[in-house]
């Protein structure tokens, strides 16, 4: 059970005295190992009870001693306890105590050496540009003027950000001159990550982690990326570069983009990666559905996509790559878009809320700061309704109404809770 829950419930005076008890509405139950696993999404507590079935729980066939024990852990609550009201109070208070650490997501260029058909930037309404030296210096000044806390986080994205490493050098150099404590991460296709560039990233950028996307095994990957230029075998280059990343002790996240047709190829890729890189402490593999696959109108296709996603995640979970955050924290922000401590900066210095930038979503510029508060507020709107009050996972669920990456909440998506 989360300590913050205990602190807040102890001062909550809205009908918490015992007038009889009932089961908390925010408990997810699952039969496992001849018993019942209970996850309280309000307290973030987890309990396993031997020789108990889902039917026993549903029919409330528990002896009084067990109910008393579960009451002490808030799996049972007073009859008139208003969970949704307390949840709103809890999240409001929890947000106040979170450490403020500013993050800047910086697009050094909108050019890319890959030509992935699914990439949203290929179909965007913006002009491809790279960050100039002048803009890079201004970015560093904007960071210095707007940062909060003693340490900031920088994330380099693109396009392919490594097509413009000079901009990263300039920004990091200026930040050091300002005396700013920073660390950075990189989202890249990984093709340019040779030993020299990795050393540059360590020494000048204070790079701590890298995310790359691998779309499949050799033929699938090479065909999907369709790199510009004459590159003999990009897939082999990526595997060699991953080895260099590990030599430098930089943590790596490998994203696998799942489509309707590639589940079995991604399964083969997972086993290839595990065989090639057996030290799993150095990296994470995760699966992400392509946006066009998440928002298809064909419900049967969507069902199959979700089924494939679950199938691959089961493999990753069994191999130790997924540790479900059952006891972590409640979501205060969905992502950088609804977090006022985060900024997205384009190659020309425009400010955005979401890294999937669009010409119509500019909220300001590094010269002027945020100038369109209405567009900023748009990204904070959630898709929660009064129906969410009775959903088992309501306390740990947060989706944004205007986020292109969020699934619509319906009976199908709730079935994968």
PDB file of C-alpha atoms in Angstrom, residues 225-397:
ATOM      1  CA  UNK A 225      13.622   1.549 -43.207  1.00  0.00           C
ATOM      2  CA  UNK A 226      14.553   1.961 -46.880  1.00  0.00           C
ATOM      3  CA  UNK A 227      17.591   4.054 -45.941  1.00  0.00           C
ATOM      4  CA  UNK A 228      18.879   6.727 -48.279  1.00  0.00           C
ATOM      5  CA  UNK A 229      22.285   6.058 -49.798  1.00  0.00           C
ATOM      6  CA  UNK A 230      24.138   2.877 -50.619  1.00  0.00           C
ATOM      7  CA  UNK A 231      24.195   0.880 -47.361  1.00  0.00           C
ATOM      8  CA  UNK A 232      24.983  -2.809 -47.790  1.00  0.00           C
ATOM      9  CA  UNK A 233      23.094  -4.224 -44.796  1.00  0.00           C
ATOM     10  CA  UNK A 234      21.642  -1.677 -42.337  1.00  0.00           C
ATOM     11  CA  UNK A 235      20.300  -4.445 -40.077  1.00  0.00           C
ATOM     12  CA  UNK A 236      23.793  -5.781 -39.406  1.00  0.00           C
ATOM     13  CA  UNK A 237      25.028  -2.227 -38.816  1.00  0.00           C
ATOM     14  CA  UNK A 238      22.337  -1.737 -36.183  1.00  0.00           C
ATOM     15  CA  UNK A 239      23.311  -4.925 -34.347  1.00  0.00           C
ATOM     16  CA  UNK A 240      26.970  -3.843 -34.384  1.00  0.00           C
ATOM     17  CA  UNK A 241      26.035  -0.391 -33.089  1.00  0.00           C
ATOM     18  CA  UNK A 242      23.970  -1.920 -30.280  1.00  0.00           C
ATOM     19  CA  UNK A 243      27.108  -3.761 -29.168  1.00  0.00           C
ATOM     20  CA  UNK A 244      28.974  -0.410 -29.108  1.00  0.00           C
ATOM     21  CA  UNK A 245      26.189   1.142 -27.028  1.00  0.00           C
ATOM     22  CA  UNK A 246      26.536  -1.623 -24.454  1.00  0.00           C
ATOM     23  CA  UNK A 247      30.321  -1.215 -24.335  1.00  0.00           C
ATOM     24  CA  UNK A 248      29.744   2.408 -23.347  1.00  0.00           C
ATOM     25  CA  UNK A 249      27.323   1.356 -20.570  1.00  0.00           C
ATOM     26  CA  UNK A 250      24.484   3.394 -22.060  1.00  0.00           C
ATOM     27  CA  UNK A 251      21.041   1.978 -21.377  1.00  0.00           C
ATOM     28  CA  UNK A 252      19.090   1.035 -24.499  1.00  0.00           C
ATOM     29  CA  UNK A 253      15.355   0.794 -25.138  1.00  0.00           C
ATOM     30  CA  UNK A 254      14.407  -1.146 -28.243  1.00  0.00           C
ATOM     31  CA  UNK A 255      10.983  -0.366 -29.639  1.00  0.00           C
ATOM     32  CA  UNK A 256       9.245  -2.914 -31.853  1.00  0.00           C
ATOM     33  CA  UNK A 257       6.535  -1.407 -34.052  1.00  0.00           C
ATOM     34  CA  UNK A 258       3.649  -3.845 -34.344  1.00  0.00           C
ATOM     35  CA  UNK A 259       1.396  -3.906 -37.401  1.00  0.00           C
ATOM     36  CA  UNK A 260      -1.404  -6.245 -38.416  1.00  0.00           C
ATOM     37  CA  UNK A 261       0.940  -8.491 -40.389  1.00  0.00           C
ATOM     38  CA  UNK A 262       4.311  -8.648 -38.585  1.00  0.00           C
ATOM     39  CA  UNK A 263       3.664 -10.351 -35.228  1.00  0.00           C
ATOM     40  CA  UNK A 264       5.526 -13.555 -36.099  1.00  0.00           C
ATOM     41  CA  UNK A 265       8.500 -11.686 -37.548  1.00  0.00           C
ATOM     42  CA  UNK A 266       8.723  -9.596 -34.365  1.00  0.00           C
ATOM     43  CA  UNK A 267       8.644 -12.789 -32.320  1.00  0.00           C
ATOM     44  CA  UNK A 268      11.636 -14.077 -34.295  1.00  0.00           C
ATOM     45  CA  UNK A 269      13.341 -10.725 -33.757  1.00  0.00           C
ATOM     46  CA  UNK A 270      12.846 -10.912 -29.993  1.00  0.00           C
ATOM     47  CA  UNK A 271      14.564 -14.298 -29.805  1.00  0.00           C
ATOM     48  CA  UNK A 272      17.370 -13.087 -32.090  1.00  0.00           C
ATOM     49  CA  UNK A 273      18.014 -10.069 -29.853  1.00  0.00           C
ATOM     50  CA  UNK A 274      18.000 -12.175 -26.699  1.00  0.00           C
ATOM     51  CA  UNK A 275      20.469 -14.621 -28.258  1.00  0.00           C
ATOM     52  CA  UNK A 276      22.716 -11.833 -29.535  1.00  0.00           C
ATOM     53  CA  UNK A 277      22.618  -9.791 -26.310  1.00  0.00           C
ATOM     54  CA  UNK A 278      22.088 -12.126 -23.349  1.00  0.00           C
ATOM     55  CA  UNK A 279      22.742  -9.490 -20.633  1.00  0.00           C
ATOM     56  CA  UNK A 280      19.197  -8.210 -20.228  1.00  0.00           C
ATOM     57  CA  UNK A 281      20.196  -5.687 -17.577  1.00  0.00           C
ATOM     58  CA  UNK A 282      21.570  -3.472 -20.356  1.00  0.00           C
ATOM     59  CA  UNK A 283      18.380  -2.995 -22.311  1.00  0.00           C
ATOM     60  CA  UNK A 284      14.602  -3.081 -22.549  1.00  0.00           C
ATOM     61  CA  UNK A 285      12.456  -4.418 -25.375  1.00  0.00           C
ATOM     62  CA  UNK A 286       8.916  -3.122 -25.698  1.00  0.00           C
ATOM     63  CA  UNK A 287       6.149  -3.405 -28.288  1.00  0.00           C
ATOM     64  CA  UNK A 288       4.133  -0.478 -29.601  1.00  0.00           C
ATOM     65  CA  UNK A 289       1.165  -0.600 -31.936  1.00  0.00           C
ATOM     66  CA  UNK A 290       1.477   1.707 -34.914  1.00  0.00           C
ATOM     67  CA  UNK A 291      -0.990   4.581 -34.627  1.00  0.00           C
ATOM     68  CA  UNK A 292      -2.820   3.647 -37.811  1.00  0.00           C
ATOM     69  CA  UNK A 293      -3.342   0.161 -36.364  1.00  0.00           C
ATOM     70  CA  UNK A 294      -4.782   1.562 -33.130  1.00  0.00           C
ATOM     71  CA  UNK A 295      -7.333   3.752 -34.815  1.00  0.00           C
ATOM     72  CA  UNK A 296      -8.629   1.444 -37.522  1.00  0.00           C
ATOM     73  CA  UNK A 297     -12.419   1.257 -37.881  1.00  0.00           C
ATOM     74  CA  UNK A 298     -12.389  -2.532 -38.273  1.00  0.00           C
ATOM     75  CA  UNK A 299     -13.081  -3.815 -34.759  1.00  0.00           C
ATOM     76  CA  UNK A 300     -12.038  -7.375 -35.608  1.00  0.00           C
ATOM     77  CA  UNK A 301      -8.706  -6.098 -36.904  1.00  0.00           C
ATOM     78  CA  UNK A 302      -8.250  -3.989 -33.779  1.00  0.00           C
ATOM     79  CA  UNK A 303      -9.067  -7.015 -31.631  1.00  0.00           C
ATOM     80  CA  UNK A 304      -6.408  -9.024 -33.457  1.00  0.00           C
ATOM     81  CA  UNK A 305      -3.893  -6.182 -33.094  1.00  0.00           C
ATOM     82  CA  UNK A 306      -4.465  -6.078 -29.341  1.00  0.00           C
ATOM     83  CA  UNK A 307      -4.280  -9.856 -29.128  1.00  0.00           C
ATOM     84  CA  UNK A 308      -0.934  -9.809 -30.955  1.00  0.00           C
ATOM     85  CA  UNK A 309       0.307  -7.053 -28.652  1.00  0.00           C
ATOM     86  CA  UNK A 310      -0.613  -9.122 -25.587  1.00  0.00           C
ATOM     87  CA  UNK A 311       1.025 -12.217 -27.120  1.00  0.00           C
ATOM     88  CA  UNK A 312       4.360 -10.463 -27.652  1.00  0.00           C
ATOM     89  CA  UNK A 313       4.230  -8.813 -24.244  1.00  0.00           C
ATOM     90  CA  UNK A 314       3.710 -12.215 -22.640  1.00  0.00           C
ATOM     91  CA  UNK A 315       6.973 -13.377 -24.223  1.00  0.00           C
ATOM     92  CA  UNK A 316       8.782 -10.253 -23.044  1.00  0.00           C
ATOM     93  CA  UNK A 317       7.318 -10.577 -19.560  1.00  0.00           C
ATOM     94  CA  UNK A 318       8.415 -14.212 -19.298  1.00  0.00           C
ATOM     95  CA  UNK A 319      11.922 -13.149 -20.352  1.00  0.00           C
ATOM     96  CA  UNK A 320      12.092 -10.451 -17.661  1.00  0.00           C
ATOM     97  CA  UNK A 321      11.767  -7.378 -19.849  1.00  0.00           C
ATOM     98  CA  UNK A 322       8.417  -6.245 -18.451  1.00  0.00           C
ATOM     99  CA  UNK A 323       7.906  -5.499 -14.788  1.00  0.00           C
ATOM    100  CA  UNK A 324       4.335  -4.323 -14.437  1.00  0.00           C
ATOM    101  CA  UNK A 325       4.314  -1.210 -12.191  1.00  0.00           C
ATOM    102  CA  UNK A 326       1.619  -2.439  -9.799  1.00  0.00           C
ATOM    103  CA  UNK A 327       3.150  -0.705  -6.798  1.00  0.00           C
ATOM    104  CA  UNK A 328       4.617   2.402  -8.376  1.00  0.00           C
ATOM    105  CA  UNK A 329       2.624   5.634  -8.525  1.00  0.00           C
ATOM    106  CA  UNK A 330      -0.595   7.136  -9.771  1.00  0.00           C
ATOM    107  CA  UNK A 331      -0.335   8.878 -13.146  1.00  0.00           C
ATOM    108  CA  UNK A 332      -0.195  12.637 -12.715  1.00  0.00           C
ATOM    109  CA  UNK A 333       0.677  13.337 -16.321  1.00  0.00           C
ATOM    110  CA  UNK A 334       0.110  11.230 -19.405  1.00  0.00           C
ATOM    111  CA  UNK A 335       3.224  12.454 -21.188  1.00  0.00           C
ATOM    112  CA  UNK A 336       5.105  15.644 -21.980  1.00  0.00           C
ATOM    113  CA  UNK A 337       2.018  17.155 -23.671  1.00  0.00           C
ATOM    114  CA  UNK A 338       0.061  17.737 -20.451  1.00  0.00           C
ATOM    115  CA  UNK A 339       3.103  18.424 -18.252  1.00  0.00           C
ATOM    116  CA  UNK A 340       3.754  22.125 -17.736  1.00  0.00           C
ATOM    117  CA  UNK A 341       7.368  21.340 -16.836  1.00  0.00           C
ATOM    118  CA  UNK A 342       8.085  19.992 -20.336  1.00  0.00           C
ATOM    119  CA  UNK A 343       8.779  21.813 -23.575  1.00  0.00           C
ATOM    120  CA  UNK A 344       9.081  20.645 -27.183  1.00  0.00           C
ATOM    121  CA  UNK A 345      11.349  22.789 -29.362  1.00  0.00           C
ATOM    122  CA  UNK A 346      11.419  22.548 -33.158  1.00  0.00           C
ATOM    123  CA  UNK A 347      14.486  23.156 -35.395  1.00  0.00           C
ATOM    124  CA  UNK A 348      13.353  26.759 -35.978  1.00  0.00           C
ATOM    125  CA  UNK A 349      12.652  27.457 -32.300  1.00  0.00           C
ATOM    126  CA  UNK A 350       8.884  27.011 -32.258  1.00  0.00           C
ATOM    127  CA  UNK A 351       7.381  25.636 -29.042  1.00  0.00           C
ATOM    128  CA  UNK A 352       4.939  22.717 -28.995  1.00  0.00           C
ATOM    129  CA  UNK A 353       3.259  20.521 -26.393  1.00  0.00           C
ATOM    130  CA  UNK A 354       3.473  17.233 -28.323  1.00  0.00           C
ATOM    131  CA  UNK A 355       6.583  15.865 -30.051  1.00  0.00           C
ATOM    132  CA  UNK A 356       4.417  14.901 -33.037  1.00  0.00           C
ATOM    133  CA  UNK A 357       4.598  18.489 -34.174  1.00  0.00           C
ATOM    134  CA  UNK A 358       2.208  20.116 -36.604  1.00  0.00           C
ATOM    135  CA  UNK A 359       2.245  23.605 -38.089  1.00  0.00           C
ATOM    136  CA  UNK A 360      -1.167  24.256 -36.516  1.00  0.00           C
ATOM    137  CA  UNK A 361      -0.086  23.297 -32.987  1.00  0.00           C
ATOM    138  CA  UNK A 362       2.578  25.944 -32.303  1.00  0.00           C
ATOM    139  CA  UNK A 363       2.105  27.423 -28.803  1.00  0.00           C
ATOM    140  CA  UNK A 364       4.993  29.910 -28.842  1.00  0.00           C
ATOM    141  CA  UNK A 365       8.636  30.488 -29.695  1.00  0.00           C
ATOM    142  CA  UNK A 366      11.891  30.452 -27.745  1.00  0.00           C
ATOM    143  CA  UNK A 367      12.148  34.237 -28.291  1.00  0.00           C
ATOM    144  CA  UNK A 368       8.751  34.975 -26.768  1.00  0.00           C
ATOM    145  CA  UNK A 369       7.861  31.962 -24.636  1.00  0.00           C
ATOM    146  CA  UNK A 370       4.374  30.438 -24.685  1.00  0.00           C
ATOM    147  CA  UNK A 371       1.907  32.791 -26.341  1.00  0.00           C
ATOM    148  CA  UNK A 372      -1.119  30.550 -26.961  1.00  0.00           C
ATOM    149  CA  UNK A 373      -2.439  29.381 -23.599  1.00  0.00           C
ATOM    150  CA  UNK A 374      -5.631  27.983 -25.165  1.00  0.00           C
ATOM    151  CA  UNK A 375      -3.685  25.434 -27.196  1.00  0.00           C
ATOM    152  CA  UNK A 376      -1.644  24.528 -24.120  1.00  0.00           C
ATOM    153  CA  UNK A 377      -4.842  23.926 -22.165  1.00  0.00           C
ATOM    154  CA  UNK A 378      -6.183  21.692 -24.949  1.00  0.00           C
ATOM    155  CA  UNK A 379      -3.474  19.127 -24.245  1.00  0.00           C
ATOM    156  CA  UNK A 380      -4.510  18.835 -20.603  1.00  0.00           C
ATOM    157  CA  UNK A 381      -8.063  17.680 -21.345  1.00  0.00           C
ATOM    158  CA  UNK A 382      -8.575  14.028 -20.447  1.00  0.00           C
ATOM    159  CA  UNK A 383     -11.175  11.729 -21.960  1.00  0.00           C
ATOM    160  CA  UNK A 384     -12.556  10.711 -18.581  1.00  0.00           C
ATOM    161  CA  UNK A 385     -16.307  10.792 -17.995  1.00  0.00           C
ATOM    162  CA  UNK A 386     -18.586   9.940 -15.087  1.00  0.00           C
ATOM    163  CA  UNK A 387     -18.612   6.362 -16.390  1.00  0.00           C
ATOM    164  CA  UNK A 388     -14.942   6.102 -15.402  1.00  0.00           C
ATOM    165  CA  UNK A 389     -15.897   6.391 -11.720  1.00  0.00           C
ATOM    166  CA  UNK A 390     -16.887   2.729 -11.663  1.00  0.00           C
ATOM    167  CA  UNK A 391     -14.016   1.395 -13.788  1.00  0.00           C
ATOM    168  CA  UNK A 392     -11.647  -0.883 -11.853  1.00  0.00           C
ATOM    169  CA  UNK A 393      -8.525   0.766 -13.259  1.00  0.00           C
ATOM    170  CA  UNK A 394      -9.732   4.363 -13.003  1.00  0.00           C
ATOM    171  CA  UNK A 395      -7.063   5.461 -10.454  1.00  0.00           C
ATOM    172  CA  UNK A 396      -4.180   4.323 -12.684  1.00  0.00           C
ATOM    173  CA  UNK A 397      -5.693   5.259 -16.051  1.00  0.00           C
TER     174      UNK A 397
END
